[in-house]
Short mmCIF file of C-alpha atoms and ligand atoms in Angstrom, two decimals:
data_model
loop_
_atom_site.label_atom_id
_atom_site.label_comp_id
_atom_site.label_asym_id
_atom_site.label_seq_id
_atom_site.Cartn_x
_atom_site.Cartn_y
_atom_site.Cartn_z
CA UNK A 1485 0.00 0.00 0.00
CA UNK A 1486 1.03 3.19 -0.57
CA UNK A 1487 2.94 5.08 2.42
CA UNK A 1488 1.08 7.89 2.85
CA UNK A 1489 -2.45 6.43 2.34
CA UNK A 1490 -1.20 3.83 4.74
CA UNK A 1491 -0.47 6.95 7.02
CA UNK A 1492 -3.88 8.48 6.66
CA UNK A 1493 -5.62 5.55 6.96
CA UNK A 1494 -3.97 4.97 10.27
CA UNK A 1495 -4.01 8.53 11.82
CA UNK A 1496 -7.86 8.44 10.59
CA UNK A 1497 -8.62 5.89 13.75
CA UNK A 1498 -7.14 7.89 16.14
CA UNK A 1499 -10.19 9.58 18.32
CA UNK A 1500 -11.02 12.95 16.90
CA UNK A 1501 -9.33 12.82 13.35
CA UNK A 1502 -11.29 12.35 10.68
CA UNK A 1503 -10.63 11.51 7.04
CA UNK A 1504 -10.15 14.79 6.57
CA UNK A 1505 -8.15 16.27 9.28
CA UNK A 1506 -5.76 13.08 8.71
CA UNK A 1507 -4.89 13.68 5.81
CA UNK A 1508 -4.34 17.65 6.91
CA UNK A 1509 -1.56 16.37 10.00
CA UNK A 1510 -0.36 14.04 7.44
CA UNK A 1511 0.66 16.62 4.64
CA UNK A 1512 1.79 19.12 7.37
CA UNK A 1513 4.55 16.01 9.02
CA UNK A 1514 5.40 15.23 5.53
CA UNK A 1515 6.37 18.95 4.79
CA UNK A 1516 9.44 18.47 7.08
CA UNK A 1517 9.46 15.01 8.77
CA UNK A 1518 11.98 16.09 11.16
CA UNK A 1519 9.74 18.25 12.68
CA UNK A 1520 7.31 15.92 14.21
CA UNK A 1521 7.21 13.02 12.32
CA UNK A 1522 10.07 11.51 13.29
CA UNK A 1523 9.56 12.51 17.34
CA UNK A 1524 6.07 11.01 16.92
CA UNK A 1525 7.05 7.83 15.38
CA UNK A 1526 9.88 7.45 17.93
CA UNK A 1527 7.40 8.60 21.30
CA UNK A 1528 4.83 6.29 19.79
CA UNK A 1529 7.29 3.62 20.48
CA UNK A 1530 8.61 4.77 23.40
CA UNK A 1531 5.47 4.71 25.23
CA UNK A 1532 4.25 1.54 23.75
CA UNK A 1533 7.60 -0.16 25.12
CA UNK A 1534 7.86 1.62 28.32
CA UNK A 1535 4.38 1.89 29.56
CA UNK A 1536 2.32 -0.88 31.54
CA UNK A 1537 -0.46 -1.22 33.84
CA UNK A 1538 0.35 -0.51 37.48
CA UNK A 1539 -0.23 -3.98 39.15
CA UNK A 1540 -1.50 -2.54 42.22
CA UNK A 1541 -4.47 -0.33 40.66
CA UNK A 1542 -4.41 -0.55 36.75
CA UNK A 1543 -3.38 2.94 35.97
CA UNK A 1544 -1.20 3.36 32.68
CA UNK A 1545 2.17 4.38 33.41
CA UNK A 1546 6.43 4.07 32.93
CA UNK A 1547 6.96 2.34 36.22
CA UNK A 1548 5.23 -0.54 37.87
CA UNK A 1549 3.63 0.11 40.74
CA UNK A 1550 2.88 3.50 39.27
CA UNK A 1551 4.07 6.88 40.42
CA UNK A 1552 1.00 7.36 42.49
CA UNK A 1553 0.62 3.66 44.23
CA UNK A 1554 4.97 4.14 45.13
CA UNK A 1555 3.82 7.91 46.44
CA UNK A 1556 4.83 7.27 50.46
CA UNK A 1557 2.65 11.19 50.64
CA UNK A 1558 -0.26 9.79 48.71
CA UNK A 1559 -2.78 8.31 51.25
CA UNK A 1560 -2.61 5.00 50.96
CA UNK A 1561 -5.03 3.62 53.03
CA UNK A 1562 -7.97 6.36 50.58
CA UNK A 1563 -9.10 4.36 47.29
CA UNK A 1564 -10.74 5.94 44.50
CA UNK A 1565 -12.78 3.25 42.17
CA UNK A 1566 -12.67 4.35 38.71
CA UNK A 1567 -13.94 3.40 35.42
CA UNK A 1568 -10.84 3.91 33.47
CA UNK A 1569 -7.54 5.03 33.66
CA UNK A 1570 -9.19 8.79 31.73
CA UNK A 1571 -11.32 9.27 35.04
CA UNK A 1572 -8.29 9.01 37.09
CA UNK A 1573 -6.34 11.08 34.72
CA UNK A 1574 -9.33 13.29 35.15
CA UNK A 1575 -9.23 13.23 38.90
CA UNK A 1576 -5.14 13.95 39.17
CA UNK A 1577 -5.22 17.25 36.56
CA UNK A 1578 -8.32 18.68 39.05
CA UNK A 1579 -6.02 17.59 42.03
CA UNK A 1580 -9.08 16.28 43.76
CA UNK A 1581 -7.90 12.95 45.23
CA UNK A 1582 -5.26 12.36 47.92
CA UNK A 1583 -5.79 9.31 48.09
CA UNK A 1584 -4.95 6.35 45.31
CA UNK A 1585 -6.92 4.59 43.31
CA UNK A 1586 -8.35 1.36 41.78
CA UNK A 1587 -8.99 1.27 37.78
CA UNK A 1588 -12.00 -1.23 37.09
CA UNK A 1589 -11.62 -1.46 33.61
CA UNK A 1590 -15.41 -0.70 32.68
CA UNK A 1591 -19.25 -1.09 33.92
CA UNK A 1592 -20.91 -4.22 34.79
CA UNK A 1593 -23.21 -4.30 31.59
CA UNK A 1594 -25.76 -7.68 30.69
CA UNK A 1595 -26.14 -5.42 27.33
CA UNK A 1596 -22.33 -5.90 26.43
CA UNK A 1597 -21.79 -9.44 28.39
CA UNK A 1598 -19.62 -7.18 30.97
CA UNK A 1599 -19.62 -9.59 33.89
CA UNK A 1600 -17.19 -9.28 37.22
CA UNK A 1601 -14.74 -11.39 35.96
CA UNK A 1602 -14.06 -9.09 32.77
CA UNK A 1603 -13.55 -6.42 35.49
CA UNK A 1604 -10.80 -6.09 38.14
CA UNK A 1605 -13.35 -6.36 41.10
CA UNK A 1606 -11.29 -9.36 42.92
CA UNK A 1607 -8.25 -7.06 42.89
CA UNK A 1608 -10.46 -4.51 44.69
CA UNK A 1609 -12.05 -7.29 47.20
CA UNK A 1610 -8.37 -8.09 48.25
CA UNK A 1611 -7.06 -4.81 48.91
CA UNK A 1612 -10.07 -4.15 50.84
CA UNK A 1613 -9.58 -7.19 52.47
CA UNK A 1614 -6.22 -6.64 54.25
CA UNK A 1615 -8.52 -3.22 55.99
CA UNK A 1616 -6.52 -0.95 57.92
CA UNK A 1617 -5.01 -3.13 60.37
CA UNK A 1618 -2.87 -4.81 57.56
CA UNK A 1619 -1.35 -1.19 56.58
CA UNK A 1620 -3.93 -1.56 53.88
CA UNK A 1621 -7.31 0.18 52.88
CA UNK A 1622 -9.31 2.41 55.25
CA UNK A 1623 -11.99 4.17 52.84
CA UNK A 1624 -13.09 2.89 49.27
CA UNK A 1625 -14.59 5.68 47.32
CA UNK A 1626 -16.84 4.62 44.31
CA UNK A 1627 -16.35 7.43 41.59
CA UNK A 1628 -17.66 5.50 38.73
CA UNK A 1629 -20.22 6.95 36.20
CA UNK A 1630 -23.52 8.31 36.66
CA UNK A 1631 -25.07 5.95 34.61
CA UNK A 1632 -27.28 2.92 35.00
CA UNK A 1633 -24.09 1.10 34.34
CA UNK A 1634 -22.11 2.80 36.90
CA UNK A 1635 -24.68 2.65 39.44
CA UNK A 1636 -25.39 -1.24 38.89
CA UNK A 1637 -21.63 -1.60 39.00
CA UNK A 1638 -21.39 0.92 42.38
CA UNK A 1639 -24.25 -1.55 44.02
CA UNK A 1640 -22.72 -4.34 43.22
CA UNK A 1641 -19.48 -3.17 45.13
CA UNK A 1642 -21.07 -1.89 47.70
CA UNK A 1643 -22.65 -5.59 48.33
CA UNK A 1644 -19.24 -7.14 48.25
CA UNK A 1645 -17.15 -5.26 50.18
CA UNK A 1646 -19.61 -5.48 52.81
CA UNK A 1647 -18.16 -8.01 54.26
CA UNK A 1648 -14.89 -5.85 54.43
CA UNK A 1649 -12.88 -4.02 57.33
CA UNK A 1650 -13.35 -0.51 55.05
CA UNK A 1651 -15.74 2.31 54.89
CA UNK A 1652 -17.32 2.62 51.28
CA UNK A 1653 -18.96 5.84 50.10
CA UNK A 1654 -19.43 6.97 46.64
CA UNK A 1655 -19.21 10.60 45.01
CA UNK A 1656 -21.82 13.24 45.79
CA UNK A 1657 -24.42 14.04 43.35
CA UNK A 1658 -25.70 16.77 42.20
CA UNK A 1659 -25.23 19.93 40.18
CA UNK A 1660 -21.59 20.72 39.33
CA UNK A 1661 -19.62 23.73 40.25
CA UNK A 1662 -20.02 26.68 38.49
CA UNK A 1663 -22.84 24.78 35.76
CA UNK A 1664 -25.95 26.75 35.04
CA UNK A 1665 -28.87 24.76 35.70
CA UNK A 1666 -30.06 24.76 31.82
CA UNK A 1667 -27.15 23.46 30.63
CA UNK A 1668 -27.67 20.18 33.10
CA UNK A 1669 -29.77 17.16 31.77
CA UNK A 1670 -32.85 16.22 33.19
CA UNK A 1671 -31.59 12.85 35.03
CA UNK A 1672 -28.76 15.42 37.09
CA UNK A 1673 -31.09 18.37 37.98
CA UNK A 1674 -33.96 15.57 39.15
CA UNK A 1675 -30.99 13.94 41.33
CA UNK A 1676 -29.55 17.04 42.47
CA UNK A 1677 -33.60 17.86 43.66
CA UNK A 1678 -33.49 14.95 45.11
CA UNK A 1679 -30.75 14.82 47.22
CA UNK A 1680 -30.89 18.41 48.45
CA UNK A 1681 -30.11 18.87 52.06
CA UNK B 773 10.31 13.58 30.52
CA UNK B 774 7.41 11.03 31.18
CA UNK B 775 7.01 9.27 28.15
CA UNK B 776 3.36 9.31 28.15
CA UNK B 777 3.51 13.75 28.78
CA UNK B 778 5.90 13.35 25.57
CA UNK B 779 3.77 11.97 23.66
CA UNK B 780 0.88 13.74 24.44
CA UNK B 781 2.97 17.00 24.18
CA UNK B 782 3.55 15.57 20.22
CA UNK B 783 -0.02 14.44 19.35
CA UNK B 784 -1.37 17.44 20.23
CA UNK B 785 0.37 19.36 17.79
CA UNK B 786 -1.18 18.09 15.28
CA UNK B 787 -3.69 20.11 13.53
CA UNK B 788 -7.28 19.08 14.39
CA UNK B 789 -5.98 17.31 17.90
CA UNK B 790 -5.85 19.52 20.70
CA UNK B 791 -4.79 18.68 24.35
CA UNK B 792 -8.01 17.17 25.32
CA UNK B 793 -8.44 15.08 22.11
CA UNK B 794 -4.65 14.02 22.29
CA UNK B 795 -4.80 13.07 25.70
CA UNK B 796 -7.73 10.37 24.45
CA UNK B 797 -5.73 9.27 21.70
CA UNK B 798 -3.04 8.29 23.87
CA UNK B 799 -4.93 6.77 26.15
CA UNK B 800 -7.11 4.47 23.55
CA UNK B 801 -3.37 3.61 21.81
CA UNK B 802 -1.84 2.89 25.46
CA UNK B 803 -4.97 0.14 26.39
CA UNK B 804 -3.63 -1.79 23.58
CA UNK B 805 -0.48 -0.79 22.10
CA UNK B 806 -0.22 -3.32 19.07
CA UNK B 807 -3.43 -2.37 17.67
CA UNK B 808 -2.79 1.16 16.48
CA UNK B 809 0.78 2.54 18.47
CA UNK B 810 2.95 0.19 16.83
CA UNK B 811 1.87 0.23 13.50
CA UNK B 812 1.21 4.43 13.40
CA UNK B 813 5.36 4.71 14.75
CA UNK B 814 6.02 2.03 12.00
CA UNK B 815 3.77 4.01 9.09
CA UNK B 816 5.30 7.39 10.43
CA UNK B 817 8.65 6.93 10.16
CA UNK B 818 8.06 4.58 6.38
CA UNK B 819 6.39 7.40 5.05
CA UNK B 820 9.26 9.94 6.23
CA UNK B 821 11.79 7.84 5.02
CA UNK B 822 9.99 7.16 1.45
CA UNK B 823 8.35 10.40 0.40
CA UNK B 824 10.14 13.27 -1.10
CA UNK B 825 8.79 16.32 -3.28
CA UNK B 826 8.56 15.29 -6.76
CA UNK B 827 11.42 16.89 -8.96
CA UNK B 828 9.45 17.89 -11.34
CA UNK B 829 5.91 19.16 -10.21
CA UNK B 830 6.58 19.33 -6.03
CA UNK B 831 3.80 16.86 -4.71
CA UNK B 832 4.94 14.48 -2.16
CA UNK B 833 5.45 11.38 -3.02
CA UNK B 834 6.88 7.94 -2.42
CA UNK B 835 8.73 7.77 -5.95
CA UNK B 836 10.32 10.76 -7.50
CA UNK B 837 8.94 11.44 -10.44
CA UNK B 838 5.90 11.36 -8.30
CA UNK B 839 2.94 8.27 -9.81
CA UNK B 840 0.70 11.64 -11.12
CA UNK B 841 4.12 13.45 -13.22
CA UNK B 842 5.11 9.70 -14.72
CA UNK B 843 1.87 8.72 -15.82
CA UNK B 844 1.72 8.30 -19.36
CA UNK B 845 -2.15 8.60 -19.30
CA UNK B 846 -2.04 12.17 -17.83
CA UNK B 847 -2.02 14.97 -20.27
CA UNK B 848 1.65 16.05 -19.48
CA UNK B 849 0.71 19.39 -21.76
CA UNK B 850 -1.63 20.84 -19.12
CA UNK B 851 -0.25 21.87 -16.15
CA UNK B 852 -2.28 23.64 -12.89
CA UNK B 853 -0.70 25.57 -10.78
CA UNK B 854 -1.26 25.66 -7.05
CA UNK B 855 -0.37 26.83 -3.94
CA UNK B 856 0.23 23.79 -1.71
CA UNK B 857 0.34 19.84 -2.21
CA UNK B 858 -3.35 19.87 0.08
CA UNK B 859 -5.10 21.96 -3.05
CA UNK B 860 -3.05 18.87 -5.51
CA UNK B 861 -4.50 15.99 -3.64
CA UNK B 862 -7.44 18.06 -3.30
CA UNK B 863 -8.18 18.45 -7.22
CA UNK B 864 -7.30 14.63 -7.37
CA UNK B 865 -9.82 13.66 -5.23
CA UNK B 866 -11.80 15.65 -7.24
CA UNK B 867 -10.98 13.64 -10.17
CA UNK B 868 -11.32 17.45 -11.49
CA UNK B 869 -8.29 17.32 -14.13
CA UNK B 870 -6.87 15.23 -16.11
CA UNK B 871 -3.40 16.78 -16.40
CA UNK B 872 -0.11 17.20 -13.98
CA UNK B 873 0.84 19.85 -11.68
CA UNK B 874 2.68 22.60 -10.49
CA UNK B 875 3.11 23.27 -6.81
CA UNK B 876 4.06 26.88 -5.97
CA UNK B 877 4.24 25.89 -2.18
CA UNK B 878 2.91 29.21 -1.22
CA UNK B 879 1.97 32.64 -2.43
CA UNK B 880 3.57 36.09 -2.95
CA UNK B 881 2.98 38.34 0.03
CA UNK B 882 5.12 41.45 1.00
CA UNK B 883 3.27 41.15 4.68
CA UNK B 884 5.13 37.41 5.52
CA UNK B 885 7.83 38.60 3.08
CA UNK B 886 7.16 35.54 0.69
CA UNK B 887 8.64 36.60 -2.54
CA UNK B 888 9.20 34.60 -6.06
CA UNK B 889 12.51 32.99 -4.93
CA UNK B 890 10.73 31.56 -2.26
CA UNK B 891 8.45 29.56 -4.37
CA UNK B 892 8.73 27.21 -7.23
CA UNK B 893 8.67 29.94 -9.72
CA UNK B 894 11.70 29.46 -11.75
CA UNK B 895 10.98 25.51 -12.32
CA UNK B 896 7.39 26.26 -14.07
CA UNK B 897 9.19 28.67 -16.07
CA UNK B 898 11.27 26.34 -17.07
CA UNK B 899 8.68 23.86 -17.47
CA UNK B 900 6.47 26.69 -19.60
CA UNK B 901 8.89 28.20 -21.65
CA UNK B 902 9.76 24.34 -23.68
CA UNK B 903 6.55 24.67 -24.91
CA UNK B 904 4.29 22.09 -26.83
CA UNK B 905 7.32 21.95 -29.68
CA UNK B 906 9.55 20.49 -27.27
CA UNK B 907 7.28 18.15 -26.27
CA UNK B 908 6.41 20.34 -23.06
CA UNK B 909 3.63 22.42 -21.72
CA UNK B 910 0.79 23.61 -24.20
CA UNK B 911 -1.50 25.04 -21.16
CA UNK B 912 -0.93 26.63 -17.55
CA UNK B 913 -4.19 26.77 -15.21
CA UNK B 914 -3.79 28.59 -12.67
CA UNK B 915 -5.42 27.26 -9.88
CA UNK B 916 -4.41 29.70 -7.05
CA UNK B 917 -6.67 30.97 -3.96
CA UNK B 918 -9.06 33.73 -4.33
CA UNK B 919 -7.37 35.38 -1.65
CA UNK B 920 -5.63 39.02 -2.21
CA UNK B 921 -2.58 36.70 -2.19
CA UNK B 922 -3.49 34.31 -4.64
CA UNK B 923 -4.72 36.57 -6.94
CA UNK B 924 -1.70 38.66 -7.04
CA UNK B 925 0.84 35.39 -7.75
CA UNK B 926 -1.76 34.46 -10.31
CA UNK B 927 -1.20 37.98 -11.69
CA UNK B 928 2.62 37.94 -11.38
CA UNK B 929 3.02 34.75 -12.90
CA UNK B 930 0.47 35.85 -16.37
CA UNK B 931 3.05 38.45 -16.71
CA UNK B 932 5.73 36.11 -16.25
CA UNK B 933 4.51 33.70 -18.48
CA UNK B 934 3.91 36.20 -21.06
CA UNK B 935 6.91 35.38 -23.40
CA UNK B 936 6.80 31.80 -22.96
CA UNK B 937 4.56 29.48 -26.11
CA UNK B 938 1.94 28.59 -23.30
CA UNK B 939 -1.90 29.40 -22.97
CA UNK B 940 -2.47 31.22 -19.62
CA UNK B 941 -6.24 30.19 -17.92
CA UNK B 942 -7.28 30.58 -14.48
CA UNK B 943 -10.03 29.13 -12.55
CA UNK B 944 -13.46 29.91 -13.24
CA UNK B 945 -15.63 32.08 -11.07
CA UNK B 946 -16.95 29.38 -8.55
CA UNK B 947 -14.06 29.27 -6.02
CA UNK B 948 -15.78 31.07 -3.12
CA UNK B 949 -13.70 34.30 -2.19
CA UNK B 950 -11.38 33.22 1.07
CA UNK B 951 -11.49 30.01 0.24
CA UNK B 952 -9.12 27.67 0.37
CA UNK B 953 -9.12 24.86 -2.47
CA UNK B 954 -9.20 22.14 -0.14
CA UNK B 955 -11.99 22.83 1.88
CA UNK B 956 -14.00 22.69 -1.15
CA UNK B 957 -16.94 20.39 -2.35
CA UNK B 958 -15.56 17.99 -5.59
CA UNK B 959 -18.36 19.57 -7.57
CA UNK B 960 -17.15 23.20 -7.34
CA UNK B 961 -13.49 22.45 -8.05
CA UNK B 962 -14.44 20.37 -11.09
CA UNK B 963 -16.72 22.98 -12.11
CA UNK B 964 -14.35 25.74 -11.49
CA UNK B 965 -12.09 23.65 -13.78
CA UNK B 966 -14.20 23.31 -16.39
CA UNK B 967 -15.29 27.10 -16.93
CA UNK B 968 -11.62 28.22 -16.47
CA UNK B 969 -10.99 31.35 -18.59
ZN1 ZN C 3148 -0.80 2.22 40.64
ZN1 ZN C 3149 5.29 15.20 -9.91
#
């Protein structure tokens, strides 16, 4: 195939090039490869040798455990329960969580065959398992989506680290800082009614 | 630096990606690296090491002459003019002309200081002053932007090509004013073509 369709084709998958903006990055790398193309091609390798999923709580990084789990002034004993590894990317640019965190992989879904054991939930269950008195876990905070997913997947959680030496609470909902109320969808503005207090 | 900061750094200087958009790409590449990573580094650096501007006509290509300048079935006596390789692929697309090229790879402008030694204006009059006796050009189109710019390289380079045994035609009324060449529906451009004058 021809090098530069090749190119397009392949810069066409990533999320939020199109056809046509593809072919636009492609023609501006090929106008002096040294520029980017070559960087690119060599931090596109880079990263695909040198990063791996933390074995402690799934987040994408250089090292393993990741910079955050091998943190001694990140709170280890706080866990955040996220989605993916964008939430907690999410979480760490707004500086929100002290704590660490556990990267589920997805939602429980019956639509998309999603069971537990697609998930890392029996990760989670040990970690919350040794509890505090092993050095281990004290709170397990269930950030995942807002969602019938995510809250199916929260309950679910919730029911099996009962059993477990840890508090579990979940995110607060409700309308978000600095949102006007007409740019919120119904399902938010009915939960944030709701839960008023 | 953190390899996966690098490469976001990279990715989102490309045009169409910003931060937010390059952040996701990494992350969808870094959940399963041999899908797209791998084989993007692979296509990046095979197209930087195989294309170069064609000799003759400038597009980028991976042979030089480029597949569109040694084609025997393109009219090789009609050559259009235009500004950058996007407005070439752009007309080929198009399927909008049945000739070869000639890319300027910009236009005059005393504000950026862009003047005729800084485009390819010696090789097309080169390539128009052979003429059809020496086997050479019989017709220039040129097919520049109707920008203040364009229009005054398109008027430079009549005058230029006065002397030499070439028809001068430009594009037809039907390029919207501003408008670039490769934003523009396949209809227009082959229209434009059509009625040049
Ligand atoms: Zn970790
Ligand atoms: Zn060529």
């Amino acid at each position: 195939m021809d090098p530069v369709e090749h190119l397009i084709a392949l810069l066409s998958r990533l999320p939020g090039l199109g056809r046509r903006s593809a072919r636009r990055a492609a023609l501006r790398m090929l106008a002096d490869p040294r520029a980017l193309m070559l960087p690119l091609s060599d931090a596109l390798r880079a990263a695909a040798e040198a990063v791996t999923p933390c074995g402690i709580c799934g987040n994408l990084d250089a090292t393993d455990p990741c910079r955050i789990c091998a943190n001694p002034e990140r709170d280890q004993g706080l866990v955040c329960v996220v989605e993916g590894v964008a939430d907690l990317w999410a979480l760490e640019r707004a500086h929100a969580h002290a704590g660490v965190y556990h990267v589920l992989g997805g939602t429980l879904s019956a639509l998309s065959g999603t069971g537990p054991e697609e998930l890392r939930v029996a990760p989670l269950l040990r970690r919350a398992e040794e509890g505090p008195e092993g050095g281990g876990v004290r709170e397990v905070i269930l950030a995942l989506p807002a969602t019938v997913e995510g809250a199916s997947t929260a309950h679910y959680l919730q029911d099996r680290l009962a059993g477990a030496p840890v508090t579990v609470t979940r995110l607060a909902q409700g309308v978000p800082i600095g949102g006007s109320l007409d740019a919120l969808d119904d399902g938010t503005l009915a939960a944030a009614l709701r839960a008023r207090r």
